[in-house]
């Protein structure tokens, strides 16, 4: 019986994780579930899974959570620190908070040891070296849940990394894959979150439309796998069937294929190094018929160039890129800025802010805060 904690349990990845956990009650016991303020969904999930603890990050939501859990036997806590406290101590932890808000909980989960599964990619982008160093220090096992990185993890020969020539990250191209810049200028939040293949939270859906998601994944891949940045390539693959590939020096390319459902990579991390059944039907290759590939268009999607430059420059650049993107995506979802302004605000923040490389968690958080403030100013300029 393994104890399981799900950080971000009310979100898209959190719900997929609980779906799998609840299908195997003899294998998993829920230790803690966290959310920001979705009290109803959190309380329902906590009661259903008989969780030991339910936590809301927004302390103002704690009275409602206590009320919703009255008589259930589930303990309720609230506040940012309560989430950080709840993050440590499970055998298996899913990190599925959205954004850099997940950084401190991820660090706490890693410090607690056990297996920490990273869906939440922003902490790896902003503080990759610190995250990896913390895992080395505590002996925690980090596993990637992001479908691309999980695919690479399944195909990568960690015993012979020098035999890997390239990693190929696939991406669907998002809902605006074939749109002109002119058409994208008037794209609405509804159009941006309507991903053709995946059902995901709003932030990552917008990131998929700008291709910042692929840019963040490029940085994530460089953190997780021992290959240089120029050995990581991005290829557009509209069907999202091949989740990524590893190219070896002898010309062999190993790929992982599967349905576009996060329960596949999550199940891999839940059972790893074993396998467990999922409710997904096997891929029907004949019905699929064909798989297409294309080069990404860096001119229509400037996010790709910005992310690669941030990765190569290193230091604080990835944290600034990520923070500015989070602010710009939130402003776009609130209809305060246009779609094309997301990448413009990220580029502008990177130009205006160039601090030294942050060496501690506090320093990363300070860079994140300052980059958010600068990006926020630019949002106001766009609005006025
Ligand atoms: P969602 O928006 O669906 O869910 C986010 C979760 O985080 C919710 O539980 C939310 O709580 C919680 N949360 C939001 N803000 C805070 C905060 N400030 N403090 C604590 N908790 C907070 O996101 P997704 O599930 O789509 O994505 C989660 C992460 O996984 C992201 O980093 C994303 O990039 C990554 N990912 C997602 C994939 C997907 O298919 N969705 C695929 C691969 C990676 P509440 O409900 O109360 O707001």
PDB file of C-alpha atoms in Angstrom, residues 81-230:
ATOM      1  CA  UNK A  81       2.417  27.257   4.235  1.00  0.00           C
ATOM      2  CA  UNK A  82      -0.187  24.581   4.862  1.00  0.00           C
ATOM      3  CA  UNK A  83       0.214  23.429   1.240  1.00  0.00           C
ATOM      4  CA  UNK A  84       4.000  23.353   1.646  1.00  0.00           C
ATOM      5  CA  UNK A  85       3.646  21.343   4.879  1.00  0.00           C
ATOM      6  CA  UNK A  86       1.207  18.916   3.267  1.00  0.00           C
ATOM      7  CA  UNK A  87       3.537  18.348   0.315  1.00  0.00           C
ATOM      8  CA  UNK A  88       6.100  16.288   2.219  1.00  0.00           C
ATOM      9  CA  UNK A  89       5.751  12.780   3.525  1.00  0.00           C
ATOM     10  CA  UNK A  90       3.914  10.644   0.952  1.00  0.00           C
ATOM     11  CA  UNK A  91       5.487   7.657  -0.813  1.00  0.00           C
ATOM     12  CA  UNK A  92       4.258   9.098  -4.135  1.00  0.00           C
ATOM     13  CA  UNK A  93       3.414  12.754  -4.801  1.00  0.00           C
ATOM     14  CA  UNK A  94       1.833  14.231  -7.898  1.00  0.00           C
ATOM     15  CA  UNK A  95       2.926  17.858  -8.392  1.00  0.00           C
ATOM     16  CA  UNK A  96       0.051  19.297 -10.438  1.00  0.00           C
ATOM     17  CA  UNK A  97      -0.328  22.849  -9.182  1.00  0.00           C
ATOM     18  CA  UNK A  98      -0.291  25.274 -12.103  1.00  0.00           C
ATOM     19  CA  UNK A  99       2.578  27.738 -12.419  1.00  0.00           C
ATOM     20  CA  UNK A 100       5.464  28.777 -10.223  1.00  0.00           C
ATOM     21  CA  UNK A 101       3.043  28.691  -7.255  1.00  0.00           C
ATOM     22  CA  UNK A 102       3.992  25.016  -7.223  1.00  0.00           C
ATOM     23  CA  UNK A 103       7.704  25.646  -6.686  1.00  0.00           C
ATOM     24  CA  UNK A 104       7.824  25.673  -2.874  1.00  0.00           C
ATOM     25  CA  UNK A 105       5.454  22.675  -2.527  1.00  0.00           C
ATOM     26  CA  UNK A 106       7.581  20.776  -5.074  1.00  0.00           C
ATOM     27  CA  UNK A 107      10.739  21.556  -3.096  1.00  0.00           C
ATOM     28  CA  UNK A 108       9.023  20.386   0.105  1.00  0.00           C
ATOM     29  CA  UNK A 109       7.864  17.168  -1.549  1.00  0.00           C
ATOM     30  CA  UNK A 110      11.386  16.510  -2.809  1.00  0.00           C
ATOM     31  CA  UNK A 111      12.918  17.228   0.601  1.00  0.00           C
ATOM     32  CA  UNK A 112      10.535  14.618   2.034  1.00  0.00           C
ATOM     33  CA  UNK A 113      11.996  11.918  -0.252  1.00  0.00           C
ATOM     34  CA  UNK A 114       9.835   9.312  -1.972  1.00  0.00           C
ATOM     35  CA  UNK A 115       8.718   9.599  -5.573  1.00  0.00           C
ATOM     36  CA  UNK A 116       7.792  13.056  -6.851  1.00  0.00           C
ATOM     37  CA  UNK A 117       6.012  13.185 -10.184  1.00  0.00           C
ATOM     38  CA  UNK A 118       6.296  16.459 -12.053  1.00  0.00           C
ATOM     39  CA  UNK A 119       3.382  17.568 -14.190  1.00  0.00           C
ATOM     40  CA  UNK A 120       3.900  21.111 -12.901  1.00  0.00           C
ATOM     41  CA  UNK A 121       6.643  22.122 -15.345  1.00  0.00           C
ATOM     42  CA  UNK A 122       7.095  25.763 -14.305  1.00  0.00           C
ATOM     43  CA  UNK A 123       9.235  24.959 -11.197  1.00  0.00           C
ATOM     44  CA  UNK A 124      11.640  22.970 -13.384  1.00  0.00           C
ATOM     45  CA  UNK A 125      11.854  25.874 -15.814  1.00  0.00           C
ATOM     46  CA  UNK A 126      12.386  28.560 -13.178  1.00  0.00           C
ATOM     47  CA  UNK A 127      14.535  26.642 -10.694  1.00  0.00           C
ATOM     48  CA  UNK A 128      15.644  23.518 -12.532  1.00  0.00           C
ATOM     49  CA  UNK A 129      19.098  23.236 -11.012  1.00  0.00           C
ATOM     50  CA  UNK A 130      17.783  23.727  -7.473  1.00  0.00           C
ATOM     51  CA  UNK A 131      15.035  21.159  -8.008  1.00  0.00           C
ATOM     52  CA  UNK A 132      17.524  18.572  -9.281  1.00  0.00           C
ATOM     53  CA  UNK A 133      20.055  19.337  -6.544  1.00  0.00           C
ATOM     54  CA  UNK A 134      17.336  18.930  -3.895  1.00  0.00           C
ATOM     55  CA  UNK A 135      16.424  15.533  -5.337  1.00  0.00           C
ATOM     56  CA  UNK A 136      20.064  14.433  -5.286  1.00  0.00           C
ATOM     57  CA  UNK A 137      20.346  15.562  -1.656  1.00  0.00           C
ATOM     58  CA  UNK A 138      17.180  13.858  -0.380  1.00  0.00           C
ATOM     59  CA  UNK A 139      17.336  10.785  -2.606  1.00  0.00           C
ATOM     60  CA  UNK A 140      13.843  11.532  -3.964  1.00  0.00           C
ATOM     61  CA  UNK A 141      12.983   9.944  -7.312  1.00  0.00           C
ATOM     62  CA  UNK A 142      11.759  12.482  -9.880  1.00  0.00           C
ATOM     63  CA  UNK A 143       9.511  11.159 -12.637  1.00  0.00           C
ATOM     64  CA  UNK A 144       8.077  13.247 -15.484  1.00  0.00           C
ATOM     65  CA  UNK A 145       4.310  13.169 -16.078  1.00  0.00           C
ATOM     66  CA  UNK A 146       4.310  15.639 -18.945  1.00  0.00           C
ATOM     67  CA  UNK A 147       3.453  13.337 -21.848  1.00  0.00           C
ATOM     68  CA  UNK A 148       6.498  14.328 -23.958  1.00  0.00           C
ATOM     69  CA  UNK A 149       8.986  13.922 -21.128  1.00  0.00           C
ATOM     70  CA  UNK A 150       7.386  10.744 -19.949  1.00  0.00           C
ATOM     71  CA  UNK A 151       7.759   9.415 -23.502  1.00  0.00           C
ATOM     72  CA  UNK A 152      11.443  10.390 -23.569  1.00  0.00           C
ATOM     73  CA  UNK A 153      11.939   8.864 -20.117  1.00  0.00           C
ATOM     74  CA  UNK A 154      10.536   5.589 -21.440  1.00  0.00           C
ATOM     75  CA  UNK A 155      12.827   5.632 -24.507  1.00  0.00           C
ATOM     76  CA  UNK A 156      16.049   7.128 -23.087  1.00  0.00           C
ATOM     77  CA  UNK A 157      18.997   4.825 -22.350  1.00  0.00           C
ATOM     78  CA  UNK A 158      20.247   6.444 -19.139  1.00  0.00           C
ATOM     79  CA  UNK A 159      23.140   3.939 -18.970  1.00  0.00           C
ATOM     80  CA  UNK A 160      24.519   5.177 -22.303  1.00  0.00           C
ATOM     81  CA  UNK A 161      23.491   8.833 -22.708  1.00  0.00           C
ATOM     82  CA  UNK A 162      26.439   9.419 -25.064  1.00  0.00           C
ATOM     83  CA  UNK A 163      24.687   7.140 -27.586  1.00  0.00           C
ATOM     84  CA  UNK A 164      21.753   9.546 -27.809  1.00  0.00           C
ATOM     85  CA  UNK A 165      22.093  11.852 -30.787  1.00  0.00           C
ATOM     86  CA  UNK A 166      18.925  13.882 -30.385  1.00  0.00           C
ATOM     87  CA  UNK A 167      15.702  14.164 -28.480  1.00  0.00           C
ATOM     88  CA  UNK A 168      12.685  15.015 -30.622  1.00  0.00           C
ATOM     89  CA  UNK A 169       9.843  16.703 -28.735  1.00  0.00           C
ATOM     90  CA  UNK A 170       6.561  16.490 -30.597  1.00  0.00           C
ATOM     91  CA  UNK A 171       3.807  19.072 -30.344  1.00  0.00           C
ATOM     92  CA  UNK A 172       0.359  19.231 -31.897  1.00  0.00           C
ATOM     93  CA  UNK A 173       0.882  22.865 -32.925  1.00  0.00           C
ATOM     94  CA  UNK A 174      -2.154  23.889 -30.869  1.00  0.00           C
ATOM     95  CA  UNK A 175      -5.444  25.369 -32.072  1.00  0.00           C
ATOM     96  CA  UNK A 176      -3.714  28.102 -34.137  1.00  0.00           C
ATOM     97  CA  UNK A 177      -1.317  25.793 -35.949  1.00  0.00           C
ATOM     98  CA  UNK A 178      -2.462  26.998 -39.373  1.00  0.00           C
ATOM     99  CA  UNK A 179      -3.525  30.534 -38.459  1.00  0.00           C
ATOM    100  CA  UNK A 180      -1.813  33.651 -39.816  1.00  0.00           C
ATOM    101  CA  UNK A 181      -0.436  36.236 -37.349  1.00  0.00           C
ATOM    102  CA  UNK A 182      -3.194  38.554 -38.527  1.00  0.00           C
ATOM    103  CA  UNK A 183      -5.867  36.009 -37.566  1.00  0.00           C
ATOM    104  CA  UNK A 184      -4.155  35.323 -34.227  1.00  0.00           C
ATOM    105  CA  UNK A 185      -4.299  39.036 -33.387  1.00  0.00           C
ATOM    106  CA  UNK A 186      -8.050  38.738 -32.765  1.00  0.00           C
ATOM    107  CA  UNK A 187      -8.013  35.259 -31.180  1.00  0.00           C
ATOM    108  CA  UNK A 188     -10.288  34.987 -28.145  1.00  0.00           C
ATOM    109  CA  UNK A 189      -9.601  33.074 -24.917  1.00  0.00           C
ATOM    110  CA  UNK A 190     -12.324  30.592 -25.925  1.00  0.00           C
ATOM    111  CA  UNK A 191     -10.527  29.867 -29.214  1.00  0.00           C
ATOM    112  CA  UNK A 192      -7.147  29.630 -27.481  1.00  0.00           C
ATOM    113  CA  UNK A 193      -8.254  27.095 -24.863  1.00  0.00           C
ATOM    114  CA  UNK A 194     -10.012  24.863 -27.421  1.00  0.00           C
ATOM    115  CA  UNK A 195      -7.119  22.458 -27.868  1.00  0.00           C
ATOM    116  CA  UNK A 196      -7.621  20.045 -30.785  1.00  0.00           C
ATOM    117  CA  UNK A 197      -6.360  16.896 -28.978  1.00  0.00           C
ATOM    118  CA  UNK A 198      -5.977  17.412 -25.223  1.00  0.00           C
ATOM    119  CA  UNK A 199      -8.368  18.488 -22.474  1.00  0.00           C
ATOM    120  CA  UNK A 200      -6.295  20.600 -20.049  1.00  0.00           C
ATOM    121  CA  UNK A 201      -6.408  23.541 -17.645  1.00  0.00           C
ATOM    122  CA  UNK A 202      -6.748  27.072 -19.069  1.00  0.00           C
ATOM    123  CA  UNK A 203      -3.117  28.176 -18.553  1.00  0.00           C
ATOM    124  CA  UNK A 204      -1.455  25.248 -20.319  1.00  0.00           C
ATOM    125  CA  UNK A 205      -4.097  25.417 -23.059  1.00  0.00           C
ATOM    126  CA  UNK A 206      -3.149  29.033 -23.823  1.00  0.00           C
ATOM    127  CA  UNK A 207       0.534  28.013 -23.622  1.00  0.00           C
ATOM    128  CA  UNK A 208      -0.226  25.360 -26.230  1.00  0.00           C
ATOM    129  CA  UNK A 209      -1.758  27.992 -28.489  1.00  0.00           C
ATOM    130  CA  UNK A 210       1.234  30.376 -28.238  1.00  0.00           C
ATOM    131  CA  UNK A 211       3.673  27.396 -28.302  1.00  0.00           C
ATOM    132  CA  UNK A 212       5.128  28.686 -25.012  1.00  0.00           C
ATOM    133  CA  UNK A 213       4.162  25.236 -23.741  1.00  0.00           C
ATOM    134  CA  UNK A 214       6.616  23.697 -26.201  1.00  0.00           C
ATOM    135  CA  UNK A 215       9.185  26.302 -25.203  1.00  0.00           C
ATOM    136  CA  UNK A 216       8.750  25.476 -21.499  1.00  0.00           C
ATOM    137  CA  UNK A 217       8.998  21.794 -22.410  1.00  0.00           C
ATOM    138  CA  UNK A 218      12.250  22.432 -24.269  1.00  0.00           C
ATOM    139  CA  UNK A 219      13.728  23.860 -21.062  1.00  0.00           C
ATOM    140  CA  UNK A 220      12.127  21.060 -19.012  1.00  0.00           C
ATOM    141  CA  UNK A 221      13.734  18.444 -21.294  1.00  0.00           C
ATOM    142  CA  UNK A 222      17.154  20.060 -20.957  1.00  0.00           C
ATOM    143  CA  UNK A 223      16.799  19.860 -17.161  1.00  0.00           C
ATOM    144  CA  UNK A 224      15.642  16.259 -17.085  1.00  0.00           C
ATOM    145  CA  UNK A 225      17.802  14.580 -19.713  1.00  0.00           C
ATOM    146  CA  UNK A 226      21.600  14.721 -20.101  1.00  0.00           C
ATOM    147  CA  UNK A 227      21.703  16.255 -23.599  1.00  0.00           C
ATOM    148  CA  UNK A 228      22.805  19.744 -24.729  1.00  0.00           C
ATOM    149  CA  UNK A 229      20.148  22.281 -25.831  1.00  0.00           C
ATOM    150  CA  UNK A 230      21.054  21.966 -29.517  1.00  0.00           C
TER     151      UNK A 230
END
